[in-house]
Amino acid sequence: MSEEPITPENTGTDPIVEEPKFTQADLDRILKERLEKADRVHKKELSEVEAKHKTELDRMKMDESERAKAEAEDERNALIKRAEEAESALRLTKAEKELSNAGLPTELASVLLNGAKDEKSLVAAIKAIADASTEKGNKLYADKVGGRGAPSAPRSDASDPLRSEMRKAAGLE
């Protein structure tokens, strides 16, 4: 028994030509975003190199004592920056420890200390807090009501038919 080779005629499709997964507008948008990001990175690097070059030129114009003072000031500023970074890392570690002790996700520490980077991370942080607090509330409720096997804390679920009927009877719906 010989198998017939797969061809466009017997499958009804051309195996070489696939449907595009992105439209041209999608590709243009993605390309534009990546080019803008690369441009920002290169501009930042260029400005840093230019600033360093200008500093070196200014130092070449200085006499020995002025140059030594300027280099000491730069070293002092670098040490201050390192100390601030170390302090920030220590605060982050302490915040993570406190969140962990409270039963909350440690990922929230950076949001609490630095603020949310964007709306998506803020929403994720709020959802994590809500989930953790609901879970902790359910545990406290279960412990108070009777420990193991106790039902979870009641929620305001609109899909509960009894609750819906009670709300209608009270004139709330």
Tab-separated table of C-alpha atoms in Angstrom:
chain	number	residue	atom	x	y	z
A	1	MET	CA	0.000	0.000	0.000
A	2	SER	CA	1.611	3.248	-1.111
A	3	GLU	CA	0.888	6.514	0.610
A	4	GLU	CA	0.001	9.461	-1.529
A	5	PRO	CA	2.267	12.491	-0.928
A	6	ILE	CA	0.658	15.534	0.611
A	7	THR	CA	0.083	18.183	-2.034
A	8	PRO	CA	-2.026	21.326	-2.230
A	9	GLU	CA	-4.388	19.513	-4.542
A	10	ASN	CA	-5.278	16.715	-2.098
A	11	THR	CA	-5.357	18.884	1.081
A	12	GLY	CA	-7.017	21.974	-0.280
A	13	THR	CA	-4.381	24.264	1.269
A	14	ASP	CA	-0.956	25.403	0.304
A	15	PRO	CA	1.449	24.199	3.035
A	16	ILE	CA	4.018	26.845	2.165
A	17	VAL	CA	1.731	29.851	2.342
A	18	GLU	CA	0.472	30.447	5.881
A	19	GLU	CA	-2.034	32.950	7.089
A	20	PRO	CA	-0.271	36.033	8.470
A	21	LYS	CA	-0.302	36.181	12.248
A	22	PHE	CA	0.205	39.950	12.326
A	23	THR	CA	-1.221	42.654	10.151
A	24	GLN	CA	1.079	45.181	8.536
A	25	ALA	CA	-0.193	47.789	10.998
A	26	ASP	CA	0.795	45.504	13.905
A	27	LEU	CA	4.257	45.008	12.456
A	28	ASP	CA	4.662	48.742	11.853
A	29	ARG	CA	3.603	49.523	15.427
A	30	ILE	CA	5.938	46.909	16.935
A	31	LEU	CA	8.836	48.078	14.784
A	32	LYS	CA	8.187	51.711	15.690
A	33	GLU	CA	8.067	50.908	19.427
A	34	ARG	CA	11.334	48.964	19.264
A	35	LEU	CA	13.081	51.665	17.260
A	36	GLU	CA	11.917	54.335	19.717
A	37	LYS	CA	13.162	52.257	22.647
A	38	ALA	CA	16.551	51.705	20.991
A	39	ASP	CA	16.732	55.425	20.169
A	40	ARG	CA	16.050	56.351	23.820
A	41	VAL	CA	18.743	53.946	25.015
A	42	HIS	CA	21.285	55.297	22.526
A	43	LYS	CA	20.456	58.912	23.355
A	44	LYS	CA	20.923	58.196	27.059
A	45	GLU	CA	24.264	56.474	26.421
A	46	LEU	CA	25.385	59.322	24.167
A	47	SER	CA	24.510	61.957	26.758
A	48	GLU	CA	26.408	59.990	29.414
A	49	VAL	CA	29.499	59.756	27.187
A	50	GLU	CA	29.261	63.451	26.326
A	51	ALA	CA	28.973	64.381	30.011
A	52	LYS	CA	31.969	62.207	30.871
A	53	HIS	CA	33.987	63.718	28.008
A	54	LYS	CA	33.083	67.257	29.091
A	55	THR	CA	34.104	66.455	32.670
A	56	GLU	CA	37.450	65.103	31.476
A	57	LEU	CA	38.042	68.213	29.362
A	58	ASP	CA	37.192	70.450	32.305
A	59	ARG	CA	39.567	68.468	34.528
A	60	MET	CA	42.380	68.830	32.016
A	61	LYS	CA	42.018	72.611	32.289
A	62	MET	CA	42.279	72.490	36.108
A	63	ASP	CA	45.488	72.633	38.100
A	64	GLU	CA	46.482	69.713	40.357
A	65	SER	CA	44.746	70.897	43.537
A	66	GLU	CA	41.464	71.686	41.765
A	67	ARG	CA	41.595	68.334	39.954
A	68	ALA	CA	42.187	66.480	43.238
A	69	LYS	CA	39.241	68.309	44.867
A	70	ALA	CA	36.961	67.504	41.933
A	71	GLU	CA	37.975	63.823	41.930
A	72	ALA	CA	37.446	63.627	45.698
A	73	GLU	CA	33.976	65.170	45.260
A	74	ASP	CA	33.136	62.605	42.545
A	75	GLU	CA	34.292	59.780	44.789
A	76	ARG	CA	32.238	61.187	47.664
A	77	ASN	CA	29.132	61.377	45.456
A	78	ALA	CA	29.680	57.782	44.281
A	79	LEU	CA	29.928	56.608	47.899
A	80	ILE	CA	26.760	58.498	48.837
A	81	LYS	CA	24.944	56.898	45.919
A	82	ARG	CA	26.125	53.416	46.963
A	83	ALA	CA	25.007	54.077	50.549
A	84	GLU	CA	21.565	55.187	49.344
A	85	GLU	CA	21.252	52.054	47.190
A	86	ALA	CA	22.253	49.855	50.143
A	87	GLU	CA	19.716	51.628	52.375
A	88	SER	CA	17.031	51.144	49.738
A	89	ALA	CA	17.860	47.428	49.473
A	90	LEU	CA	17.683	47.113	53.268
A	91	ARG	CA	14.275	48.848	53.359
A	92	LEU	CA	13.051	46.519	50.612
A	93	THR	CA	14.218	43.472	52.576
A	94	LYS	CA	12.523	44.720	55.749
A	95	ALA	CA	9.303	45.427	53.860
A	96	GLU	CA	9.358	41.950	52.300
A	97	LYS	CA	9.850	40.411	55.757
A	98	GLU	CA	6.923	42.378	57.219
A	99	LEU	CA	4.681	41.456	54.279
A	100	SER	CA	5.630	37.816	54.668
A	101	ASN	CA	4.865	37.945	58.403
A	102	ALA	CA	1.475	39.486	57.601
A	103	GLY	CA	0.742	36.719	55.101
A	104	LEU	CA	0.859	39.056	52.117
A	105	PRO	CA	2.820	38.561	48.882
A	106	THR	CA	6.383	39.887	49.161
A	107	GLU	CA	6.193	41.240	45.599
A	108	LEU	CA	4.177	44.129	46.996
A	109	ALA	CA	7.231	45.530	48.792
A	110	SER	CA	8.624	47.278	45.729
A	111	VAL	CA	5.199	48.737	44.917
A	112	LEU	CA	4.820	50.037	48.461
A	113	LEU	CA	8.313	51.539	48.584
A	114	ASN	CA	8.712	52.810	45.026
A	115	GLY	CA	5.171	53.155	43.786
A	116	ALA	CA	3.777	51.239	40.875
A	117	LYS	CA	5.697	51.418	37.610
A	118	ASP	CA	2.539	51.279	35.561
A	119	GLU	CA	-1.179	50.704	35.904
A	120	LYS	CA	-0.840	46.974	35.265
A	121	SER	CA	1.534	46.424	38.205
A	122	LEU	CA	-0.664	48.585	40.442
A	123	VAL	CA	-3.759	46.532	39.569
A	124	ALA	CA	-1.823	43.304	40.160
A	125	ALA	CA	-0.653	44.573	43.557
A	126	ILE	CA	-4.171	45.563	44.589
A	127	LYS	CA	-5.515	42.186	43.460
A	128	ALA	CA	-2.794	40.397	45.449
A	129	ILE	CA	-3.678	42.403	48.564
A	130	ALA	CA	-7.378	41.685	48.094
A	131	ASP	CA	-6.779	37.959	47.568
A	132	ALA	CA	-4.482	37.736	50.577
A	133	SER	CA	-6.878	39.645	52.813
A	134	THR	CA	-9.832	37.505	51.665
A	135	GLU	CA	-7.837	34.369	52.364
A	136	LYS	CA	-6.805	35.633	55.804
A	137	GLY	CA	-10.405	36.685	56.562
A	138	ASN	CA	-11.700	33.280	55.518
A	139	LYS	CA	-9.150	31.618	57.792
A	140	LEU	CA	-10.106	33.817	60.748
A	141	TYR	CA	-13.788	33.154	60.090
A	142	ALA	CA	-13.212	29.414	59.812
A	143	ASP	CA	-11.216	29.402	63.049
A	144	LYS	CA	-13.910	31.356	64.871
A	145	VAL	CA	-16.853	29.323	63.526
A	146	GLY	CA	-15.411	25.929	64.131
A	147	GLY	CA	-12.064	25.175	62.636
A	148	ARG	CA	-11.803	22.422	60.067
A	149	GLY	CA	-14.425	22.086	57.446
A	150	ALA	CA	-16.042	25.376	58.318
A	151	PRO	CA	-17.467	27.238	55.334
A	152	SER	CA	-15.601	30.182	53.925
A	153	ALA	CA	-16.704	33.676	54.829
A	154	PRO	CA	-19.837	34.795	53.016
A	155	ARG	CA	-19.288	36.996	50.000
A	156	SER	CA	-21.495	39.504	48.279
A	157	ASP	CA	-22.139	37.310	45.289
A	158	ALA	CA	-24.933	38.534	43.042
A	159	SER	CA	-25.361	35.017	41.620
A	160	ASP	CA	-26.861	33.717	44.892
A	161	PRO	CA	-30.632	33.379	44.206
A	162	LEU	CA	-31.648	33.587	47.873
A	163	ARG	CA	-29.632	36.753	48.351
A	164	SER	CA	-31.166	38.193	45.202
A	165	GLU	CA	-34.701	37.452	46.446
A	166	MET	CA	-33.914	38.990	49.824
A	167	ARG	CA	-32.563	42.127	48.148
A	168	LYS	CA	-35.705	42.392	46.011
A	169	ALA	CA	-37.922	41.972	49.050
A	170	ALA	CA	-36.023	44.715	50.834
A	171	GLY	CA	-36.436	46.988	47.836
A	172	LEU	CA	-32.728	47.130	47.075
A	173	GLU	CA	-32.984	45.822	43.544
